[in-house]
Short mmCIF file of C-alpha atoms and ligand atoms in Angstrom, two decimals:
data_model
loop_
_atom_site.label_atom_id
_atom_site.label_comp_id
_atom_site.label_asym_id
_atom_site.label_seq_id
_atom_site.Cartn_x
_atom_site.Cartn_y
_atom_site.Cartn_z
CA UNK A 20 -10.77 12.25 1.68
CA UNK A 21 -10.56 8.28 1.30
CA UNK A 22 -13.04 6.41 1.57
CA UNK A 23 -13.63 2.55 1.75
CA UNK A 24 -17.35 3.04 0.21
CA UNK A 25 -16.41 2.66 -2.95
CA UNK A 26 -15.07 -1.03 -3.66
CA UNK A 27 -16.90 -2.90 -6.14
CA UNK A 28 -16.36 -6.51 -7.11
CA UNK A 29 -15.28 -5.56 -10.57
CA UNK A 30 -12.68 -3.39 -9.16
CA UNK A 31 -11.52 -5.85 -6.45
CA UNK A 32 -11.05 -8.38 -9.42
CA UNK A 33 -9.40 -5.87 -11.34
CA UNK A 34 -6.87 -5.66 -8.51
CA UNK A 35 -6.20 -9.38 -8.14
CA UNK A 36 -5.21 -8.89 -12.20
CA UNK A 37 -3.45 -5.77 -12.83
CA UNK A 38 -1.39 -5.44 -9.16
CA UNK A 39 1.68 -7.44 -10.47
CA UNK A 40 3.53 -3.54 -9.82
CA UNK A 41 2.49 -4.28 -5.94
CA UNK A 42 3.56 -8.02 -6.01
CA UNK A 43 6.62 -7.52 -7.17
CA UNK A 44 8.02 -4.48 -5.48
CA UNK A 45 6.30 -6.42 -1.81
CA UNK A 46 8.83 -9.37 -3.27
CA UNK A 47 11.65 -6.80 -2.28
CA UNK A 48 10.15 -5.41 0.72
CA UNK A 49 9.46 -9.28 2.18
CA UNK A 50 13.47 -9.52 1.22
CA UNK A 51 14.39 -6.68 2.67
CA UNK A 52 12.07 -7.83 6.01
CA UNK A 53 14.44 -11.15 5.81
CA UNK A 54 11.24 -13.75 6.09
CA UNK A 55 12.57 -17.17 7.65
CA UNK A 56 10.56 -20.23 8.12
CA UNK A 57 8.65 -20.84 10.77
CA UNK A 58 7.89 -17.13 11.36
CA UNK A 59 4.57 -15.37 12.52
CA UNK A 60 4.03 -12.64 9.83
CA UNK A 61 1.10 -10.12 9.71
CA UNK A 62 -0.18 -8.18 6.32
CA UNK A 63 -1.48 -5.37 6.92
CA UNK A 64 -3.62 -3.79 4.02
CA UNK A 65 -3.32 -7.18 2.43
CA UNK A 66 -5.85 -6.52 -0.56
CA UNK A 67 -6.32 -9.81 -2.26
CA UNK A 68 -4.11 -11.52 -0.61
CA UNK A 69 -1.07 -12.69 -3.44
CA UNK A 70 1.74 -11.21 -1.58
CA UNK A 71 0.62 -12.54 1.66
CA UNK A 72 0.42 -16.09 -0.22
CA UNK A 73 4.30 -15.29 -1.45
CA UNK A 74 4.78 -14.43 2.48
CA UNK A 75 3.59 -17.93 3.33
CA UNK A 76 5.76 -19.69 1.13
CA UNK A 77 8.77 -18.19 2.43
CA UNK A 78 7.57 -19.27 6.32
CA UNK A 79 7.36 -22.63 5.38
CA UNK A 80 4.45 -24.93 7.34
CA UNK A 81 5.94 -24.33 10.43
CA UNK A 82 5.44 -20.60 10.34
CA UNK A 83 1.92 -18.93 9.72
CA UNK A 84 0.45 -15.41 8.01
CA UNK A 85 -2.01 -13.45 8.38
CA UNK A 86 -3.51 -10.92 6.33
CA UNK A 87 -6.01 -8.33 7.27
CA UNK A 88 -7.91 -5.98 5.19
CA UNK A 89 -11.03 -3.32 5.68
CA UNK A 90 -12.70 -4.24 2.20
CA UNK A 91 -14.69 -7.65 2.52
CA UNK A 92 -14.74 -8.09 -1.34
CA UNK A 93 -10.80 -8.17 -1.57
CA UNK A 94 -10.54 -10.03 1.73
CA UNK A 95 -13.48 -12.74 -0.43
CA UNK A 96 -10.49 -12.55 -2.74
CA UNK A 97 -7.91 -13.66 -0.41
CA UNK A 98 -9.79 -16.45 1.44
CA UNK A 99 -10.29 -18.41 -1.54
CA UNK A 100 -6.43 -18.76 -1.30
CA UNK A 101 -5.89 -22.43 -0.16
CA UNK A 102 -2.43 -22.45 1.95
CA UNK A 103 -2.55 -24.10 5.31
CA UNK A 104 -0.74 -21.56 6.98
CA UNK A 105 -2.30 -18.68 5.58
CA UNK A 106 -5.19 -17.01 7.34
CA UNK A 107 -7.66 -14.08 6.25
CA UNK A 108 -9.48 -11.59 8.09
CA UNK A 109 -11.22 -7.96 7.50
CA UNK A 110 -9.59 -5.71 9.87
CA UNK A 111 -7.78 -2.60 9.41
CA UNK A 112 -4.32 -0.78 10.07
CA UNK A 113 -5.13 1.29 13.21
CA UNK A 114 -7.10 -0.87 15.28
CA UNK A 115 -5.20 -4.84 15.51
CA UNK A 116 -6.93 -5.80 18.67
CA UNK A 117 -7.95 -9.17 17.37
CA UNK A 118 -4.19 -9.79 18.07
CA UNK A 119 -1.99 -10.17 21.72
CA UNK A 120 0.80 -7.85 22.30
CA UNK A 121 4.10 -9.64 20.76
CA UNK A 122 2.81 -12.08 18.63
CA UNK A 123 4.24 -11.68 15.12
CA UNK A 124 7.79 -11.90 14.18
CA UNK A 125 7.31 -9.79 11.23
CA UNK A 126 4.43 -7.10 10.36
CA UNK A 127 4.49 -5.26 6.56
CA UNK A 128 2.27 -2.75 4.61
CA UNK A 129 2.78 -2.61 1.32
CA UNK A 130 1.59 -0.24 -0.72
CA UNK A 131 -0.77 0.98 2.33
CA UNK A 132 0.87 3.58 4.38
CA UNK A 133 -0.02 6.07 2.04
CA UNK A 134 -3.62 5.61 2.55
CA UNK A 135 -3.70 6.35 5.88
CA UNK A 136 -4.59 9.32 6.75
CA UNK A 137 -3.17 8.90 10.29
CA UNK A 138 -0.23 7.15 10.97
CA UNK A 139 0.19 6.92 14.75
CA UNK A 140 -2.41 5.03 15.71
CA UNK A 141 -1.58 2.03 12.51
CA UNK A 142 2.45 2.01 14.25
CA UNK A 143 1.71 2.21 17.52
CA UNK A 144 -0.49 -1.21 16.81
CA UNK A 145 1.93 -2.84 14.74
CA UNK A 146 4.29 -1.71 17.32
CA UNK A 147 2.46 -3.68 20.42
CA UNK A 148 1.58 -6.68 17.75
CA UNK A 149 5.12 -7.21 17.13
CA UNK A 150 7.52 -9.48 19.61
CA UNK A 151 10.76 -7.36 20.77
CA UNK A 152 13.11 -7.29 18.12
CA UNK A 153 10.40 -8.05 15.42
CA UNK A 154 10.66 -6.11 12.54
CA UNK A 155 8.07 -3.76 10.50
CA UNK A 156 8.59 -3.44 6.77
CA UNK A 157 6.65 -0.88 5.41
CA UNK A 158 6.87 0.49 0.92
CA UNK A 159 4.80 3.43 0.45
CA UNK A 160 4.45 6.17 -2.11
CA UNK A 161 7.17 9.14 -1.85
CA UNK A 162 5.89 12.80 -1.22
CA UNK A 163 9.69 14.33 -2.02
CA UNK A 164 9.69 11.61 -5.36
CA UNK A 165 6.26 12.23 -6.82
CA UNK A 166 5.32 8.82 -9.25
CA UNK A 167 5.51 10.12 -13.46
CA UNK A 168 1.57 9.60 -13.22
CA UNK A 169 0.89 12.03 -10.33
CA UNK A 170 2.49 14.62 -12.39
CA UNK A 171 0.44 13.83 -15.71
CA UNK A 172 -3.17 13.85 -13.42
CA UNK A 173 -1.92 16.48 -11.67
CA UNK A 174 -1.68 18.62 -14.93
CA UNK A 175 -5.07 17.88 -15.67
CA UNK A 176 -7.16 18.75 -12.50
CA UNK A 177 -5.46 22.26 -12.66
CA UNK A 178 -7.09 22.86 -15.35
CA UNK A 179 -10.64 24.89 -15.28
CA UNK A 180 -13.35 23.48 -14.98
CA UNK A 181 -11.49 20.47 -12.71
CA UNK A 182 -9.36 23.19 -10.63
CA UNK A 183 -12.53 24.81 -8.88
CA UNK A 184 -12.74 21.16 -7.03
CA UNK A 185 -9.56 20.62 -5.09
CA UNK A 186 -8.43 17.28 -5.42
CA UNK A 187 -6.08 16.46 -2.29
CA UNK A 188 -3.68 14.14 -4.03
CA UNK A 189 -3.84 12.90 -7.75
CA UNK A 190 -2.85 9.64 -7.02
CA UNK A 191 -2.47 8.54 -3.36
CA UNK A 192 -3.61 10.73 -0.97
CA UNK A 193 -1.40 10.95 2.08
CA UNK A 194 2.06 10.44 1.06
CA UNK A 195 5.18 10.96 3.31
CA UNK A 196 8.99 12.19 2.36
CA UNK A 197 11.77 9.47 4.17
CA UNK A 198 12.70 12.33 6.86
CA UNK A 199 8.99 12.08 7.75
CA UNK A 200 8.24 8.33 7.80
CA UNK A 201 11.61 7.82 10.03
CA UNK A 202 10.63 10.29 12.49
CA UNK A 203 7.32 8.59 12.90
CA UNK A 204 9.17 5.07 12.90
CA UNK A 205 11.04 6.45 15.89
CA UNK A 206 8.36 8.28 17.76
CA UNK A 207 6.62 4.85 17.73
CA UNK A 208 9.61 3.35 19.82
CA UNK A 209 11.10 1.56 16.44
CA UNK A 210 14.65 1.86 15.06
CA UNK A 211 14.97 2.54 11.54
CA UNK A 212 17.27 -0.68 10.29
CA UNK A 213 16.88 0.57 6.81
CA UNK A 214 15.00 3.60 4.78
CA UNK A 215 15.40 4.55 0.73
CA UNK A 216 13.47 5.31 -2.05
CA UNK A 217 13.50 2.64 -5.11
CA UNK A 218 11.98 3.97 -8.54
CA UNK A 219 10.38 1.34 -10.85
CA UNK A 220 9.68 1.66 -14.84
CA UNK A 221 6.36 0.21 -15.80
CA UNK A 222 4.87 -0.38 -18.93
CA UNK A 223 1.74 -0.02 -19.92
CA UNK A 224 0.03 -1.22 -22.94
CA UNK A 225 -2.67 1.53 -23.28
CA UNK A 226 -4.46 4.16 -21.60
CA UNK A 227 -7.23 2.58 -20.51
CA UNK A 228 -5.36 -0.09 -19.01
CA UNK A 229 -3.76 2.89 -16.51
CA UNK A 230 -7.09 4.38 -15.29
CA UNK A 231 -8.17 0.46 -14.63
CA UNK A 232 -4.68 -0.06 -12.43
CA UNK A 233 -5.64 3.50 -10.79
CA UNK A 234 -9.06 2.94 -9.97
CA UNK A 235 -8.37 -0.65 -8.63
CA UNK A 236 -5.50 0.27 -6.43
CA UNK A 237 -7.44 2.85 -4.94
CA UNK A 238 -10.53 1.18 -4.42
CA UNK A 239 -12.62 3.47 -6.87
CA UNK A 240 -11.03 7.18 -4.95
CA UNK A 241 -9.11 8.01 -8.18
CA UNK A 242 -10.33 11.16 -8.59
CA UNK A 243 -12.95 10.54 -6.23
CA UNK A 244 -13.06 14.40 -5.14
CA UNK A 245 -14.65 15.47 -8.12
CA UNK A 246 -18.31 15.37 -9.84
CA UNK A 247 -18.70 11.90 -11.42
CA UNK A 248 -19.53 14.08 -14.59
CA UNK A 249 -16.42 15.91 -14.72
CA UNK A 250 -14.53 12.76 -13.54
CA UNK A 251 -15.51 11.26 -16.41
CA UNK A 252 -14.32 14.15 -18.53
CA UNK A 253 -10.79 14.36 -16.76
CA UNK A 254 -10.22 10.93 -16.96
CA UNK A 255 -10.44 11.16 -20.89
CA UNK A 256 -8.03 13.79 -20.99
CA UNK A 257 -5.62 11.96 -18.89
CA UNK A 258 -5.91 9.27 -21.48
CA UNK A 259 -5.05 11.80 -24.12
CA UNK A 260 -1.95 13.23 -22.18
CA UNK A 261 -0.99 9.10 -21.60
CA UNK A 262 -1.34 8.46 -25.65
CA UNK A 263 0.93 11.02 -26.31
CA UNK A 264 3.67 8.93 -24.40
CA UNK A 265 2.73 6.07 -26.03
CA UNK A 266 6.22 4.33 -27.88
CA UNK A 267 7.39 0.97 -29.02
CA UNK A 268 7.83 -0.26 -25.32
CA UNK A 269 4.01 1.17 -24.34
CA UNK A 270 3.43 3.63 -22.05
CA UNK A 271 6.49 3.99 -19.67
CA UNK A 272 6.00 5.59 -16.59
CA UNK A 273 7.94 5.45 -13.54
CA UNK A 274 7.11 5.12 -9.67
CA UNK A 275 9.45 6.04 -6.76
CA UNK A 276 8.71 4.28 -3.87
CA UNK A 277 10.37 4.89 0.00
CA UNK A 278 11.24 1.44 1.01
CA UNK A 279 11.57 1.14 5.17
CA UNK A 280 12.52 -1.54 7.37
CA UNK A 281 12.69 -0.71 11.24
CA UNK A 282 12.54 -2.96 14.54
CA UNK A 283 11.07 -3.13 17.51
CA UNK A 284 13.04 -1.80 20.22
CA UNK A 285 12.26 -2.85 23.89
CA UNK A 286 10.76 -1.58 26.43
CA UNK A 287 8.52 1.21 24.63
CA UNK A 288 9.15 4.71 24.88
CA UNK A 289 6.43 4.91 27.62
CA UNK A 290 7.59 2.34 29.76
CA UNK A 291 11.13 4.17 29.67
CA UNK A 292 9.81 7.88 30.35
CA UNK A 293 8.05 6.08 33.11
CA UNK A 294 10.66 3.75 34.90
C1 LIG B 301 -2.87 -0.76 -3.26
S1 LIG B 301 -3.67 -1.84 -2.17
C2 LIG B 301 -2.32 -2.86 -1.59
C3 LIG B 301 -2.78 -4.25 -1.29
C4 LIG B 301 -1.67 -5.25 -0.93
N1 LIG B 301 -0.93 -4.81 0.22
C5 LIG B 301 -0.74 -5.50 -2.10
O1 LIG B 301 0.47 -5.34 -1.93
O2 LIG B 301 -1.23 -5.88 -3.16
C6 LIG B 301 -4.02 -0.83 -0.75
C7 LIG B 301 -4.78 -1.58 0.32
O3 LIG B 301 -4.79 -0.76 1.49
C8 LIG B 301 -5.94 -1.10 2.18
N2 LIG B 301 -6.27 -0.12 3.24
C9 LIG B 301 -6.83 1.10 3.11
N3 LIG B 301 -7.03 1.65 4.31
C10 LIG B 301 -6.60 0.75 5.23
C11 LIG B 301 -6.55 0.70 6.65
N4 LIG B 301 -7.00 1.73 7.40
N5 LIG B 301 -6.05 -0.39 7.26
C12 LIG B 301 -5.58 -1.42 6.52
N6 LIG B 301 -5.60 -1.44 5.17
C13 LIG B 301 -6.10 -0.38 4.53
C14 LIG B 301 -7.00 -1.16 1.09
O4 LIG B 301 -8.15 -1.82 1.51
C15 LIG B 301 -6.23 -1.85 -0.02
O5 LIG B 301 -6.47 -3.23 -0.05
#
């Protein structure tokens, strides 16, 4: 189970340093989304706030962004960001109410969806947020594609004495295959404009520097299901497992993102089973 307990302000700095693998796969997703000036864009999940910055470059001064997030030391991050059109906020996925029915152009999670452990309730808001024929771009970690990483801490934790405490998912916890994020895209009253999964090589230079990316992008859960003592203890022999792939380019691991773009369709699937 995720929880938002665990933030720290180390690991919320750690995040602003070491998520360049976010930034620049959200690049592509705000491309994909087609950002034009003057639009109203919402982040959803926004951590720290740099791809929501990016997002308020690309709307220009006559558009605005806003990025919420439920962890008020990331969301400290964020507001120290100085754009004019760029506006921060804690808030969280499934409840937007802080926002009127069809005001954003644009909504996107990136790197969010799959810590969610329910995804209705987070699309049917960014549904009603959106204006007809605003789009929702959403990256998220594949469940058919599992990342290179998932596989290596997955290796571990079967191992006795981790395998007596289940851990749910190695990495992120409530991943989706496409098939199943389009049919909740469409359930929601969107159509799916565009869905595929991207894989990206990263480098790493040690280790170390892998558990500090894992334990900042999940806001201290990695591993969070088991004993702190024997969290400890798996986390050094993940680092073992990672020197061992250690080469001339680092450690090279790769992650396979689904990529989904899908628009608001008008009226909602109520208001047509009911008219
Ligand atoms: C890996 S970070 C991605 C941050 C940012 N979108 C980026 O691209 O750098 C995941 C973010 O999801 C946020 N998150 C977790 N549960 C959430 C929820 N229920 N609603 C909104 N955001 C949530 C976390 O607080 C965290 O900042």
């Amino acid at each position: 189970m995720t929880t938002l307990a665990l933030d720290t302000p180390v690991l919320a700095r750690q995040y602003e340093d070491l998520s360049d693998k976010q930034y620049n796969h959200g690049k592509l997703l705000l491309g994909d989304l087609g950002l034009g000036r003057g639009q109203r864009v919402l982040d959803v999940g926004c951590g720290t706030g740099r791809l929501t910055e990016y997002a308020a470059g690309l709307v220009g001064e006559e558009g605005w962004v806003v990025g919420v997030d439920p962890l008020p030391l990331r969301v400290e991050i964020a507001k120290r960001r100085g754009a004019a059109n760029l506006l921060f906020r804690e808030g969280r996925s499934e409840n937007l109410r802080d926002f009127p029915a069809d005001s954003f152009d644009a909504v996107f999670l990136n790197s969010v969806f799959h810590w969610l452990p329910e995804k209705a309730g987070s699309l049917a808001e960014a549904y009603r947020v959106l204006k007809p024929g605003g789009r929702l771009g959403i990256s998220t970690a594949s469940r058919e594609r599992p990342h290179a990483l998932e596989r290596i801490v997955q290796s571990v934790v079967e191992r006795p004495p981790y395998a007596a405490h289940p851990v749910v998912s190695a990495t992120t916890p409530y991943k989706v295959t496409s098939a199943e994020l389009a049919a909740l895209l469409e359930r929601a009253g969107f159509r799916v404009r565009s869905l595929e999964i991207r894989s990206f090589v990263d480098h790493f230079d040690n280790p170390a520097t892998v558990i500090d990316f894992s334990r900042s992008s999940s806001f201290g859960n990695f591993l969070g299901t088991l004993p702190a003592a024997l969290r400890a203890s798996a986390i050094e022999e993940i680092k073992s497992e990672l020197a061992k792939l250690r080469g001339p380019e680092g450690i090279v691991l790769t992650r396979n993102l689904i990529f989904a773009v899908a628009e608001k369709l008008d009226p909602s699937p109520t208001t047509r089973s009911t008219t």
